[in-house]
Amino acid sequence: MGSADSKLNFRKAVIQLTTKTQPVEATDDAFWDQFWADTATSVQDVFALVPAAEIRAVREESPSNLATLCYKAVEKLVQGAESGCHSEKEKQIVLNCSRLLTRVLPYIFEDPDWRGFFWSTVPGAGRGAGEDDDENARPLAESLLLAVADLLFCPDFTVQSHRRSTDSAEDIHSLDSCEYIWEAGVGFAHSPQPNYNHDMNRMELLKLLLTCFSEAMYLPPAPDSSSVNPWVQFFCSTENRHALPLFTSLLNTVCAYDPVGYGIPYNHLLFSDHREPLVEEAAQVLIVSLDHDCATPTVDGTTTGTAMDDADPPGPENLFVNYLSRIHREEDFQFILKGIARLLSNPLLQTYLPNSTKKIQFHQELLVLFWKLCDFNKKFLFFVLKSSDVLDILVPILYFLNDARADQSRVGLMHIGVFILLLLSGERNFGVRLNKPYSVRVPMDIPVFTGTHADLLIVVFHKIITSGHQRLQPLFDCLLTIVVNVSPYLKSLSMVAANKLLHLLEAFSTTWFLFSAAQNHHLVFFLLEVFNNIIQYQFDGNSNLVYAIIRKRSVFHQLANLPTDPPAIHKALQRRRRAPEALSRTSSQEGVSMEGSHPAAPAEPGTLKASLVATPGIEKLTEKSQVSEDGTLRSLEPAPQQNLAECSPASEEPSQAWREQRRLSSASAGGQWSPTSEWEPQPLPQVLSWKSKLPLQTIMRLLQVLVPQVEKICIDKGLTDESEILRFLQHGTLVGLLPVPHPILIRKYQANSGTAVWFRTYMWGVIYLRNVDPPVWYDTDVKLFEIQRV
């Protein structure tokens, strides 16, 4: 039968279904078989031939027919899994049923009255009553998930058969699916021959699986993050005998993928890469399966065990999370890290030889996967930080942050990139690794500098703060916390990076900015802490920063003499129209951008973006730890006398008005900041309380000692030459002249329900927007987020 006939027959069946007002018996095989037996439709055809309006009409007007359609389609999948799909016809039926369910499920989920349907049992349907009663007692969802799991390891359908002779087919029940893992990697050494048909069949079944899991999209974001997805919970439980080989297959398929085209540039132009859609689907199913809030307390950073090693976590056990947390072999970690770093760097390679490699689009899913790995497996996190391979993750993240900073539709990507860096920055090794010279030269529109990865990080963060869009302002605290965390370990900042840090201090300490919102002074506290850490722990190599501090000494004097009387505050706020210049002023070295770079572009018109839940404030995201003399970390009880703790009323989510006020980059965008009607300047007692706590002692002492010496050199030698002064500062010392070094404070990332909900909405938002062919969820009534056009 031709493809056109086949489509016509399928369409006729759909019309019959939508026009029948009487229930059709489940036993009427002649009617139901029209949907899957004789048709050869692609998934795109199914989406075109089954319009949304018709699915909704059947749901409203003849619900029993929709119920029977779902039941019969699941029954066919179960039969296919039982028989092992040996004939071409059986394979075709399985694929057709899979496509049909992928089309219909979102319309079941969007209606609260239908949501329980798949979790009910269908009494006496299908097989004769009385027979296989216990089998019939399984909820439909469970039968569907187990059938899909079986079908994903079906010889000659989704995996290579191990049998050579054609006469004896493999028995699906005695088959050990661990021998059929899809790709070599973690726990599996054998790499099967690539097979286009198997990849395509796996992809269709994974798409169905992802659609089953997507019930989460139709529930509003719940603050109590314990809302368990029953589909994921069952699929990742011990009920699924293929859980281990499936987890391994998905992980290995993602981490082994090399989009370069086997090392030959432009190779992807010669043959189509059927692997990428499978890898993408595998990554999405994997991250959704790992969406599990571990209620178990995470192990403190000083030990290398994971919370999973000692006791079973309470509540439902998710085997995927369990397996992920138990990976421990160095070669497995190496394989995973190399794979993720290779794929994250792929979009950057594009810019050297344009179009030479296939550009992957699923970097956001990879970032979520990397996050889950570090979150659930502390040994993996320590492995990543042990070698400079962590920089192969850092550089792509900084590239994505810089690239997306002007695009409102990519605000979620900005958040996850910053969250990952916040998590890494809580470990000493990350700061130490940043001292490695940066020579790769990824094309980015940032000033050219010669220096280390720490310089790259600071320069990119400065660019985000001064020229990102305004919805990034809630991230400023996070960005500066990362810099504070790594600062005690930075051996030598470049002049470019040193100037950037002082430029931020100058902008954040203008009186109009400091008084214009209750939280703004936090940013100044963070920056002062960065300078104190570097001066006290890394003075010797940081003459560039010391020189920049001396040059900008007036900023520190102004801070020390900040006015606190009402008239002065009022006057400062009146002056604000002239003040914002601080942020658009550029330093002398800024003329040249890196080769091959292009400025961050705003979102294309018509771009969709998913709305995200608000991220918690920085004090909810982190907990303070102190580095003791011997280098170990100990958690600190929130003490009342702590420098920042007291001036941290930032617990509630900042108001919209506050966000507008903190529109720092209005200066560079040419707009003027002005207070809104709701705006009130800070009450005076509060200003007094935090002003007295500004940690200026170390810097004031440094200026007191060095400024006269530097001025003397300039007068004596008639110098205006920087290099001479820098040489003097390099050989200078402040031993015994500075206050006793304060203990290093690290603000470690702290998981909480707010971030768990954020990750869930972000992940599903990405999956919604990335699945456009076919558009699985498009135009359905999702509740987890809103879809907006930019």
Coordinates of N, CA, C and O in Angstrom, one line a residue, residues 75 109 115 130 363 381 397 431:
E75 N -2.3 -2.0 25.0 CA -2.4 -3.4 24.8 C -1.5 -3.9 23.7 O -0.8 -4.9 23.8
F109 N -3.3 14.7 30.0 CA -2.7 15.3 31.2 C -3.3 16.7 31.5 O -3.4 17.2 32.6
R115 N -6.6 12.9 34.6 CA -5.2 12.7 34.9 C -5.0 11.3 35.6 O -4.0 10.7 35.5
G130 N -11.5 -13.1 33.9 CA -11.1 -14.3 34.7 C -9.7 -14.8 34.4 O -9.1 -15.3 35.2
H363 N 23.0 22.0 24.7 CA 23.9 22.3 25.8 C 23.2 22.5 27.1 O 23.7 22.3 28.2
L381 N 32.2 15.2 41.9 CA 32.5 16.6 42.1 C 34.0 16.8 42.4 O 34.7 17.6 41.8
I397 N 31.0 27.4 29.9 CA 29.9 28.0 30.7 C 30.1 29.5 30.6 O 29.1 30.3 30.3
G431 N 39.2 27.4 43.1 CA 40.0 28.6 43.1 C 41.4 28.4 42.7 O 42.0 29.2 41.9

